[in-house]
mmCIF file of C-alpha atoms in Angstrom:
data_model
loop_
_atom_site.group_PDB
_atom_site.id
_atom_site.type_symbol
_atom_site.label_atom_id
_atom_site.label_comp_id
_atom_site.label_asym_id
_atom_site.label_seq_id
_atom_site.Cartn_x
_atom_site.Cartn_y
_atom_site.Cartn_z
ATOM 1 C CA MET A 1 1.228 -32.945 2.256
ATOM 2 C CA VAL A 2 0.410 -29.797 4.273
ATOM 3 C CA HIS A 3 1.808 -28.226 7.377
ATOM 4 C CA GLY A 4 3.035 -32.076 7.835
ATOM 5 C CA TYR A 5 -0.887 -32.966 7.427
ATOM 6 C CA GLU A 6 -1.714 -36.024 4.259
ATOM 7 C CA ARG A 7 -3.879 -33.748 1.789
ATOM 8 C CA ALA A 8 -5.944 -36.056 -0.178
ATOM 9 C CA TYR A 9 -7.896 -34.189 -3.039
ATOM 10 C CA ARG A 10 -8.636 -34.758 -6.912
ATOM 11 C CA MET A 11 -7.915 -32.558 -9.059
ATOM 12 C CA ALA A 12 -8.551 -32.787 -13.414
ATOM 13 C CA GLY A 13 -8.712 -30.660 -16.062
ATOM 14 C CA ARG A 14 -7.710 -27.880 -17.422
ATOM 15 C CA GLY A 15 -9.049 -24.134 -17.575
ATOM 16 C CA PRO A 16 -10.456 -21.477 -14.686
ATOM 17 C CA VAL A 17 -10.299 -23.080 -11.427
ATOM 18 C CA LEU A 18 -13.243 -25.169 -9.753
ATOM 19 C CA LEU A 19 -12.788 -25.674 -6.149
ATOM 20 C CA PHE A 20 -15.175 -28.137 -4.564
ATOM 21 C CA LEU A 21 -15.600 -28.761 -0.981
ATOM 22 C CA HIS A 22 -17.675 -31.334 0.404
ATOM 23 C CA GLY A 23 -19.915 -31.317 3.779
ATOM 24 C CA ILE A 24 -19.356 -32.652 7.329
ATOM 25 C CA GLY A 25 -18.664 -36.649 7.090
ATOM 26 C CA ASP A 26 -18.586 -36.521 3.281
ATOM 27 C CA ASP A 27 -15.741 -36.538 0.804
ATOM 28 C CA SER A 28 -14.359 -35.372 -1.904
ATOM 29 C CA SER A 29 -16.452 -38.394 -3.645
ATOM 30 C CA THR A 30 -19.613 -36.697 -3.608
ATOM 31 C CA TRP A 31 -18.781 -34.193 -6.362
ATOM 32 C CA LEU A 32 -17.205 -37.324 -8.588
ATOM 33 C CA GLU A 33 -19.764 -37.316 -11.569
ATOM 34 C CA LEU A 34 -19.780 -33.367 -11.525
ATOM 35 C CA LEU A 35 -15.837 -33.519 -11.663
ATOM 36 C CA GLU A 36 -15.875 -35.573 -14.812
ATOM 37 C CA SER A 37 -18.235 -33.969 -16.474
ATOM 38 C CA LEU A 38 -16.657 -30.386 -16.037
ATOM 39 C CA ALA A 39 -12.946 -31.458 -16.388
ATOM 40 C CA ASP A 40 -13.228 -30.938 -20.325
ATOM 41 C CA ASP A 41 -12.882 -27.034 -19.727
ATOM 42 C CA PHE A 42 -12.348 -26.222 -16.500
ATOM 43 C CA THR A 43 -9.666 -27.572 -13.799
ATOM 44 C CA VAL A 44 -11.707 -28.864 -11.088
ATOM 45 C CA ILE A 45 -10.178 -29.177 -7.660
ATOM 46 C CA ALA A 46 -12.023 -31.662 -4.587
ATOM 47 C CA PRO A 47 -10.212 -31.986 -1.439
ATOM 48 C CA ASP A 48 -11.093 -34.078 1.092
ATOM 49 C CA LEU A 49 -10.975 -31.824 4.084
ATOM 50 C CA LEU A 50 -8.967 -32.473 7.387
ATOM 51 C CA GLY A 51 -10.450 -35.098 9.100
ATOM 52 C CA HIS A 52 -11.899 -36.398 6.294
ATOM 53 C CA GLY A 53 -12.142 -39.328 3.762
ATOM 54 C CA ALA A 54 -8.273 -39.649 3.255
ATOM 55 C CA SER A 55 -6.986 -36.820 4.560
ATOM 56 C CA ALA A 56 -5.175 -36.872 7.984
ATOM 57 C CA LYS A 57 -7.379 -36.751 10.992
ATOM 58 C CA PRO A 58 -5.316 -35.248 14.181
ATOM 59 C CA ARG A 59 -6.159 -33.151 16.718
ATOM 60 C CA ALA A 60 -6.336 -30.338 15.654
ATOM 61 C CA ASP A 61 -8.522 -27.233 14.779
ATOM 62 C CA TYR A 62 -11.255 -27.929 12.824
ATOM 63 C CA SER A 63 -13.118 -24.779 12.644
ATOM 64 C CA VAL A 64 -14.467 -22.850 9.110
ATOM 65 C CA ALA A 65 -11.794 -20.430 9.606
ATOM 66 C CA ALA A 66 -9.167 -23.049 10.144
ATOM 67 C CA TYR A 67 -10.430 -24.808 6.844
ATOM 68 C CA ALA A 68 -10.813 -21.604 5.158
ATOM 69 C CA CYS A 69 -7.113 -21.157 5.511
ATOM 70 C CA GLY A 70 -5.968 -24.675 4.753
ATOM 71 C CA MET A 71 -7.546 -23.977 1.387
ATOM 72 C CA ARG A 72 -5.562 -21.472 0.726
ATOM 73 C CA ASP A 73 -2.999 -23.208 1.893
ATOM 74 C CA LEU A 74 -3.275 -26.324 -0.323
ATOM 75 C CA LEU A 75 -4.203 -24.081 -3.613
ATOM 76 C CA THR A 76 -0.691 -22.335 -2.858
ATOM 77 C CA THR A 77 1.405 -25.640 -2.832
ATOM 78 C CA LEU A 78 -0.845 -26.479 -6.374
ATOM 79 C CA ASP A 79 -0.029 -22.790 -7.327
ATOM 80 C CA VAL A 80 -4.221 -21.704 -8.487
ATOM 81 C CA ASP A 81 -4.086 -17.935 -7.145
ATOM 82 C CA ARG A 82 -8.255 -17.713 -7.644
ATOM 83 C CA VAL A 83 -10.759 -20.217 -7.673
ATOM 84 C CA THR A 84 -14.589 -20.322 -8.037
ATOM 85 C CA VAL A 85 -15.695 -22.038 -4.886
ATOM 86 C CA VAL A 86 -18.161 -24.225 -4.791
ATOM 87 C CA GLY A 87 -19.517 -25.630 -1.628
ATOM 88 C CA HIS A 88 -22.004 -28.043 -0.103
ATOM 89 C CA SER A 89 -23.443 -28.165 4.045
ATOM 90 C CA LEU A 90 -20.019 -27.376 5.948
ATOM 91 C CA GLY A 91 -18.358 -26.957 2.567
ATOM 92 C CA GLY A 92 -20.417 -23.458 2.346
ATOM 93 C CA GLY A 93 -19.723 -22.286 5.163
ATOM 94 C CA VAL A 94 -16.087 -22.809 4.397
ATOM 95 C CA ALA A 95 -16.837 -21.467 0.981
ATOM 96 C CA MET A 96 -18.372 -18.584 2.215
ATOM 97 C CA GLN A 97 -15.173 -17.918 4.921
ATOM 98 C CA PHE A 98 -12.586 -18.211 2.397
ATOM 99 C CA ALA A 99 -14.329 -15.487 0.111
ATOM 100 C CA TYR A 100 -14.404 -13.657 3.669
ATOM 101 C CA GLN A 101 -10.905 -14.110 4.380
ATOM 102 C CA PHE A 102 -9.431 -14.260 1.119
ATOM 103 C CA PRO A 103 -11.841 -12.044 -1.081
ATOM 104 C CA GLU A 104 -8.896 -11.639 -3.631
ATOM 105 C CA ARG A 105 -8.630 -15.177 -4.659
ATOM 106 C CA CYS A 106 -12.483 -15.520 -4.569
ATOM 107 C CA GLU A 107 -13.997 -15.336 -8.377
ATOM 108 C CA ARG A 108 -17.239 -16.653 -7.495
ATOM 109 C CA LEU A 109 -19.061 -18.456 -4.792
ATOM 110 C CA VAL A 110 -21.570 -21.531 -5.109
ATOM 111 C CA LEU A 111 -23.603 -22.672 -1.956
ATOM 112 C CA VAL A 112 -25.480 -25.756 -1.977
ATOM 113 C CA GLY A 113 -27.599 -26.454 0.930
ATOM 114 C CA SER A 114 -25.286 -24.442 2.969
ATOM 115 C CA GLY A 115 -24.462 -23.919 6.452
ATOM 116 C CA GLY A 116 -23.605 -21.018 8.074
ATOM 117 C CA VAL A 117 -26.459 -18.663 7.090
ATOM 118 C CA GLY A 118 -29.262 -19.823 10.390
ATOM 119 C CA ALA A 119 -28.957 -21.266 13.396
ATOM 120 C CA SER A 120 -31.528 -24.243 13.002
ATOM 121 C CA VAL A 121 -30.769 -27.520 11.585
ATOM 122 C CA HIS A 122 -31.848 -31.222 12.359
ATOM 123 C CA PRO A 123 -32.728 -31.987 15.909
ATOM 124 C CA LEU A 124 -30.259 -35.235 15.263
ATOM 125 C CA LEU A 125 -27.406 -33.259 14.603
ATOM 126 C CA ARG A 126 -28.190 -31.040 17.810
ATOM 127 C CA LEU A 127 -28.065 -33.892 19.475
ATOM 128 C CA ALA A 128 -24.648 -35.559 18.126
ATOM 129 C CA ALA A 129 -23.343 -32.195 18.939
ATOM 130 C CA ALA A 130 -23.865 -32.675 22.349
ATOM 131 C CA PRO A 131 -21.308 -33.834 25.695
ATOM 132 C CA GLY A 132 -21.273 -37.828 25.875
ATOM 133 C CA ALA A 133 -22.480 -38.506 22.315
ATOM 134 C CA GLY A 134 -19.173 -39.842 21.064
ATOM 135 C CA LEU A 135 -19.802 -42.903 22.907
ATOM 136 C CA LEU A 136 -23.071 -43.514 21.431
ATOM 137 C CA LEU A 137 -22.251 -43.218 17.789
ATOM 138 C CA PRO A 138 -20.185 -46.378 17.454
ATOM 139 C CA LEU A 139 -23.424 -48.258 19.077
ATOM 140 C CA LEU A 140 -25.399 -47.175 15.498
ATOM 141 C CA GLY A 141 -22.910 -48.643 13.509
ATOM 142 C CA ALA A 142 -23.572 -52.172 14.471
ATOM 143 C CA GLN A 143 -25.500 -54.588 12.447
ATOM 144 C CA PRO A 144 -28.893 -54.819 14.484
ATOM 145 C CA ALA A 145 -28.782 -50.857 14.406
ATOM 146 C CA LEU A 146 -28.590 -50.212 10.944
ATOM 147 C CA PRO A 147 -32.220 -50.168 10.607
ATOM 148 C CA VAL A 148 -32.214 -47.727 13.218
ATOM 149 C CA LEU A 149 -29.835 -45.640 11.257
ATOM 150 C CA ARG A 150 -31.899 -46.287 7.806
ATOM 151 C CA LYS A 151 -35.374 -44.672 9.402
ATOM 152 C CA LEU A 152 -32.860 -41.712 10.983
ATOM 153 C CA ALA A 153 -31.579 -40.770 7.296
ATOM 154 C CA GLU A 154 -35.195 -41.102 5.803
ATOM 155 C CA SER A 155 -36.071 -38.229 8.774
ATOM 156 C CA LEU A 156 -33.362 -36.188 6.709
ATOM 157 C CA ARG A 157 -35.387 -36.418 3.484
ATOM 158 C CA ILE A 158 -31.794 -38.474 2.067
ATOM 159 C CA SER A 159 -33.569 -41.478 1.483
ATOM 160 C CA ASP A 160 -32.818 -40.999 -2.366
ATOM 161 C CA ASP A 161 -28.773 -41.156 -1.415
ATOM 162 C CA LEU A 162 -29.738 -43.568 1.539
ATOM 163 C CA ASP A 163 -27.003 -46.360 0.708
ATOM 164 C CA TYR A 164 -24.430 -43.456 -0.061
ATOM 165 C CA VAL A 165 -25.020 -41.669 3.830
ATOM 166 C CA VAL A 166 -25.473 -45.245 5.787
ATOM 167 C CA ALA A 167 -21.855 -45.864 4.184
ATOM 168 C CA ARG A 168 -20.366 -42.592 5.309
ATOM 169 C CA TYR A 169 -22.223 -42.691 8.729
ATOM 170 C CA LEU A 170 -20.429 -46.558 9.291
ATOM 171 C CA ARG A 171 -16.941 -44.617 8.811
ATOM 172 C CA LEU A 172 -17.683 -42.965 12.431
ATOM 173 C CA VAL A 173 -16.594 -46.456 13.860
ATOM 174 C CA GLU A 174 -13.201 -45.782 13.549
ATOM 175 C CA PRO A 175 -12.269 -43.570 16.576
ATOM 176 C CA GLY A 176 -9.842 -41.109 14.618
ATOM 177 C CA THR A 177 -12.638 -40.531 12.134
ATOM 178 C CA ARG A 178 -15.426 -40.166 14.816
ATOM 179 C CA SER A 179 -13.352 -37.975 16.899
ATOM 180 C CA ALA A 180 -12.632 -35.603 13.878
ATOM 181 C CA PHE A 181 -15.761 -35.561 12.921
ATOM 182 C CA LEU A 182 -17.105 -34.724 16.316
ATOM 183 C CA ARG A 183 -14.684 -32.067 16.760
ATOM 184 C CA THR A 184 -15.732 -30.528 13.382
ATOM 185 C CA LEU A 185 -19.649 -31.029 14.509
ATOM 186 C CA ARG A 186 -19.145 -28.671 17.423
ATOM 187 C CA SER A 187 -16.946 -26.356 16.246
ATOM 188 C CA VAL A 188 -20.484 -24.869 14.211
ATOM 189 C CA VAL A 189 -23.384 -26.641 16.430
ATOM 190 C CA ASP A 190 -24.360 -26.796 19.733
ATOM 191 C CA TRP A 191 -27.216 -27.688 21.405
ATOM 192 C CA ARG A 192 -29.235 -24.797 20.376
ATOM 193 C CA GLY A 193 -28.058 -24.782 16.311
ATOM 194 C CA GLN A 194 -25.720 -23.841 14.152
ATOM 195 C CA VAL A 195 -23.104 -21.104 16.309
ATOM 196 C CA VAL A 196 -21.685 -19.748 13.062
ATOM 197 C CA ASN A 197 -23.610 -16.880 11.150
ATOM 198 C CA MET A 198 -22.547 -15.731 8.320
ATOM 199 C CA LEU A 199 -25.294 -13.396 7.586
ATOM 200 C CA ASP A 200 -23.839 -10.290 9.311
ATOM 201 C CA ARG A 201 -20.729 -10.391 6.852
ATOM 202 C CA CYS A 202 -23.081 -11.463 3.518
ATOM 203 C CA TYR A 203 -23.082 -8.065 2.308
ATOM 204 C CA LEU A 204 -19.474 -8.242 1.551
ATOM 205 C CA THR A 205 -20.318 -10.584 -0.889
ATOM 206 C CA GLN A 206 -22.040 -7.799 -3.212
ATOM 207 C CA GLY A 207 -18.743 -7.591 -6.089
ATOM 208 C CA ILE A 208 -18.478 -11.965 -5.986
ATOM 209 C CA PRO A 209 -21.315 -13.610 -8.227
ATOM 210 C CA THR A 210 -22.900 -15.847 -5.996
ATOM 211 C CA LEU A 211 -25.502 -18.970 -7.045
ATOM 212 C CA LEU A 212 -27.462 -21.036 -4.426
ATOM 213 C CA VAL A 213 -28.929 -24.056 -4.914
ATOM 214 C CA TRP A 214 -30.961 -25.384 -1.923
ATOM 215 C CA GLY A 215 -33.524 -28.343 -2.034
ATOM 216 C CA THR A 216 -37.044 -27.812 -1.526
ATOM 217 C CA GLU A 217 -37.158 -30.836 1.191
ATOM 218 C CA ASP A 218 -34.235 -30.001 2.834
ATOM 219 C CA ARG A 219 -34.328 -30.851 6.333
ATOM 220 C CA VAL A 220 -30.829 -30.990 7.343
ATOM 221 C CA VAL A 221 -30.356 -27.022 6.740
ATOM 222 C CA PRO A 222 -34.374 -26.029 6.025
ATOM 223 C CA SER A 223 -34.966 -24.341 3.132
ATOM 224 C CA GLY A 224 -35.674 -20.929 4.599
ATOM 225 C CA HIS A 225 -31.892 -20.077 5.167
ATOM 226 C CA ALA A 226 -31.340 -20.038 1.150
ATOM 227 C CA LEU A 227 -34.174 -17.413 1.399
ATOM 228 C CA ARG A 228 -32.458 -15.505 3.960
ATOM 229 C CA ALA A 229 -29.114 -15.507 2.427
ATOM 230 C CA HIS A 230 -30.497 -14.652 -0.880
ATOM 231 C CA ARG A 231 -32.112 -11.208 0.867
ATOM 232 C CA ALA A 232 -28.328 -10.618 3.031
ATOM 233 C CA MET A 233 -26.414 -11.167 -0.787
ATOM 234 C CA PRO A 234 -27.055 -8.621 -3.061
ATOM 235 C CA GLY A 235 -27.240 -10.113 -6.600
ATOM 236 C CA SER A 236 -27.217 -13.129 -5.840
ATOM 237 C CA ARG A 237 -29.249 -16.016 -7.747
ATOM 238 C CA LEU A 238 -31.087 -18.890 -6.004
ATOM 239 C CA VAL A 239 -32.423 -22.065 -7.761
ATOM 240 C CA LEU A 240 -34.632 -24.288 -5.873
ATOM 241 C CA PHE A 241 -34.461 -27.972 -6.382
ATOM 242 C CA GLU A 242 -38.395 -29.189 -6.784
ATOM 243 C CA GLY A 243 -38.262 -32.465 -4.168
ATOM 244 C CA ALA A 244 -34.841 -32.765 -3.555
ATOM 245 C CA GLY A 245 -33.553 -32.968 -0.048
ATOM 246 C CA HIS A 246 -29.969 -32.302 1.307
ATOM 247 C CA PHE A 247 -28.262 -33.381 -1.771
ATOM 248 C CA PRO A 248 -29.304 -32.029 -4.915
ATOM 249 C CA HIS A 249 -25.762 -32.089 -6.753
ATOM 250 C CA ARG A 250 -26.528 -35.712 -6.745
ATOM 251 C CA SER A 251 -29.936 -36.681 -6.695
ATOM 252 C CA ALA A 252 -30.072 -34.315 -9.926
ATOM 253 C CA PRO A 253 -26.526 -34.122 -11.043
ATOM 254 C CA LYS A 254 -27.481 -33.198 -14.549
ATOM 255 C CA GLN A 255 -29.976 -30.813 -13.563
ATOM 256 C CA PHE A 256 -27.107 -29.089 -11.322
ATOM 257 C CA LEU A 257 -24.590 -29.041 -13.863
ATOM 258 C CA GLU A 258 -27.150 -27.235 -16.508
ATOM 259 C CA VAL A 259 -27.740 -25.021 -13.438
ATOM 260 C CA LEU A 260 -23.694 -24.890 -12.898
ATOM 261 C CA LEU A 261 -22.474 -24.230 -16.440
ATOM 262 C CA GLU A 262 -25.643 -21.394 -16.676
ATOM 263 C CA PHE A 263 -24.368 -19.438 -13.877
ATOM 264 C CA LEU A 264 -20.475 -19.400 -14.800
ATOM 265 C CA ALA A 265 -21.213 -18.897 -18.177
ATOM 266 C CA GLU A 266 -23.086 -15.467 -17.814
ATOM 267 C CA THR A 267 -21.058 -14.193 -14.389
ATOM 268 C CA PRO A 268 -17.896 -12.619 -15.091
ATOM 269 C CA PRO A 269 -15.239 -13.342 -12.214
ATOM 270 C CA ALA A 270 -14.865 -11.132 -9.297
ATOM 271 C CA GLU A 271 -12.165 -8.414 -9.822
ATOM 272 C CA TYR A 272 -10.669 -7.782 -5.883
ATOM 273 C CA ASP A 273 -10.888 -3.876 -5.027
ATOM 274 C CA ARG A 274 -9.040 -3.129 -1.717
ATOM 275 C CA ALA A 275 -9.882 0.424 -2.167
ATOM 276 C CA ARG A 276 -13.896 -0.668 -2.452
ATOM 277 C CA TRP A 277 -13.733 -3.533 0.299
ATOM 278 C CA GLY A 278 -12.998 -1.082 2.958
ATOM 279 C CA GLU A 279 -15.630 0.897 2.022
ATOM 280 C CA LEU A 280 -17.779 -1.708 2.160
ATOM 281 C CA LEU A 281 -16.189 -2.611 5.572
ATOM 282 C CA ARG A 282 -16.500 1.144 6.867
ATOM 283 C CA ALA A 283 -20.445 1.308 5.860
ATOM 284 C CA GLY A 284 -20.799 -1.435 7.639
ATOM 285 C CA ARG A 285 -23.897 -4.034 7.503
ATOM 286 C CA PRO A 286 -27.189 -2.535 6.142
ATOM 287 C CA ALA A 287 -29.741 -2.377 8.152
ATOM 288 C CA GLU A 288 -31.668 -6.077 8.551
ATOM 289 C CA GLN A 289 -33.971 -6.643 5.937
ATOM 290 C CA PRO A 290 -37.860 -8.051 6.770
ATOM 291 C CA PRO A 291 -37.946 -11.919 7.624
ATOM 292 C CA ALA A 292 -37.715 -14.088 5.071
ATOM 293 C CA SER A 293 -41.326 -15.400 4.022
ATOM 294 C CA ALA A 294 -42.396 -18.846 2.783
ATOM 295 C CA GLU A 295 -41.634 -18.418 -0.483
ATOM 296 C CA ILE A 296 -39.575 -16.154 -3.399
ATOM 297 C CA PRO A 297 -41.448 -15.656 -6.474
ATOM 298 C CA ASP A 298 -38.505 -14.538 -8.859
ATOM 299 C CA ALA A 299 -36.499 -17.783 -7.397
ATOM 300 C CA PRO A 300 -36.685 -20.475 -10.351
ATOM 301 C CA THR A 301 -37.539 -24.091 -9.599
ATOM 302 C CA VAL A 302 -35.833 -27.063 -11.080
ATOM 303 C CA SER A 303 -37.599 -30.341 -11.063
ATOM 304 C CA SER A 304 -34.945 -32.940 -9.458
ATOM 305 C CA GLY A 305 -36.933 -36.151 -10.785
ATOM 306 C CA THR A 306 -37.129 -37.348 -7.111
#
């Protein structure tokens, strides 16, 4: 319970703390296979974000800033001070916001198909954010509409997790879940695309070890966003999962685990320096980098097996 709202979370293991944040419409079970593998050497925490999974779904603030504050407060109730934050999709945007608002509590950043690093997003999400979309969403949950829903999922290149994604979409039939989904979506997306863009603050991550993981076939948040984020985040690592869509941590969990463990082993946790943070803020955002090309030659590519 945080601020009077039920907050569901999974927690296991002992050691350095890893905080896993899921995407919109999803829940903490997206990380389940990874959590089981990591719990021998790390403390793993995977919450259901407010409005998702088994957490409360109130009429409330579902912005990334509110989510970041919610994660700080949850960690405080668990007596956890500093974490490596792993965020997927919307959870990646929350992870970046967490690092921006609470740099003293962030040891590393791992962004997986993350939102918040560009405007483009799949047209279906833009449509879902439009006025009146809340009236149509329940209709797609009806049995006759399921073939249509499956076709839409295939267009997002998430067919490797098709049953998983469809099951989560069907939750939107429930009014409370649907309302929370729409409030969350409309806080980050409108008819023109993503409205929350962290690129103007990415230079502040230069003291925080950062790993970017993207599927080359991601059509929800296109892989071009990974290239822009890589250039905007000094010292970041970029790993592309060949053939994977928006869920590389699910379509290739063993490979994802290897990449994550290597990153954790090779990077020391960030040490917050208030004076240095002030210098960065006073210096401001560096001159804009050239547009990202279609490829980055030194970005490692991992076969996802899809």
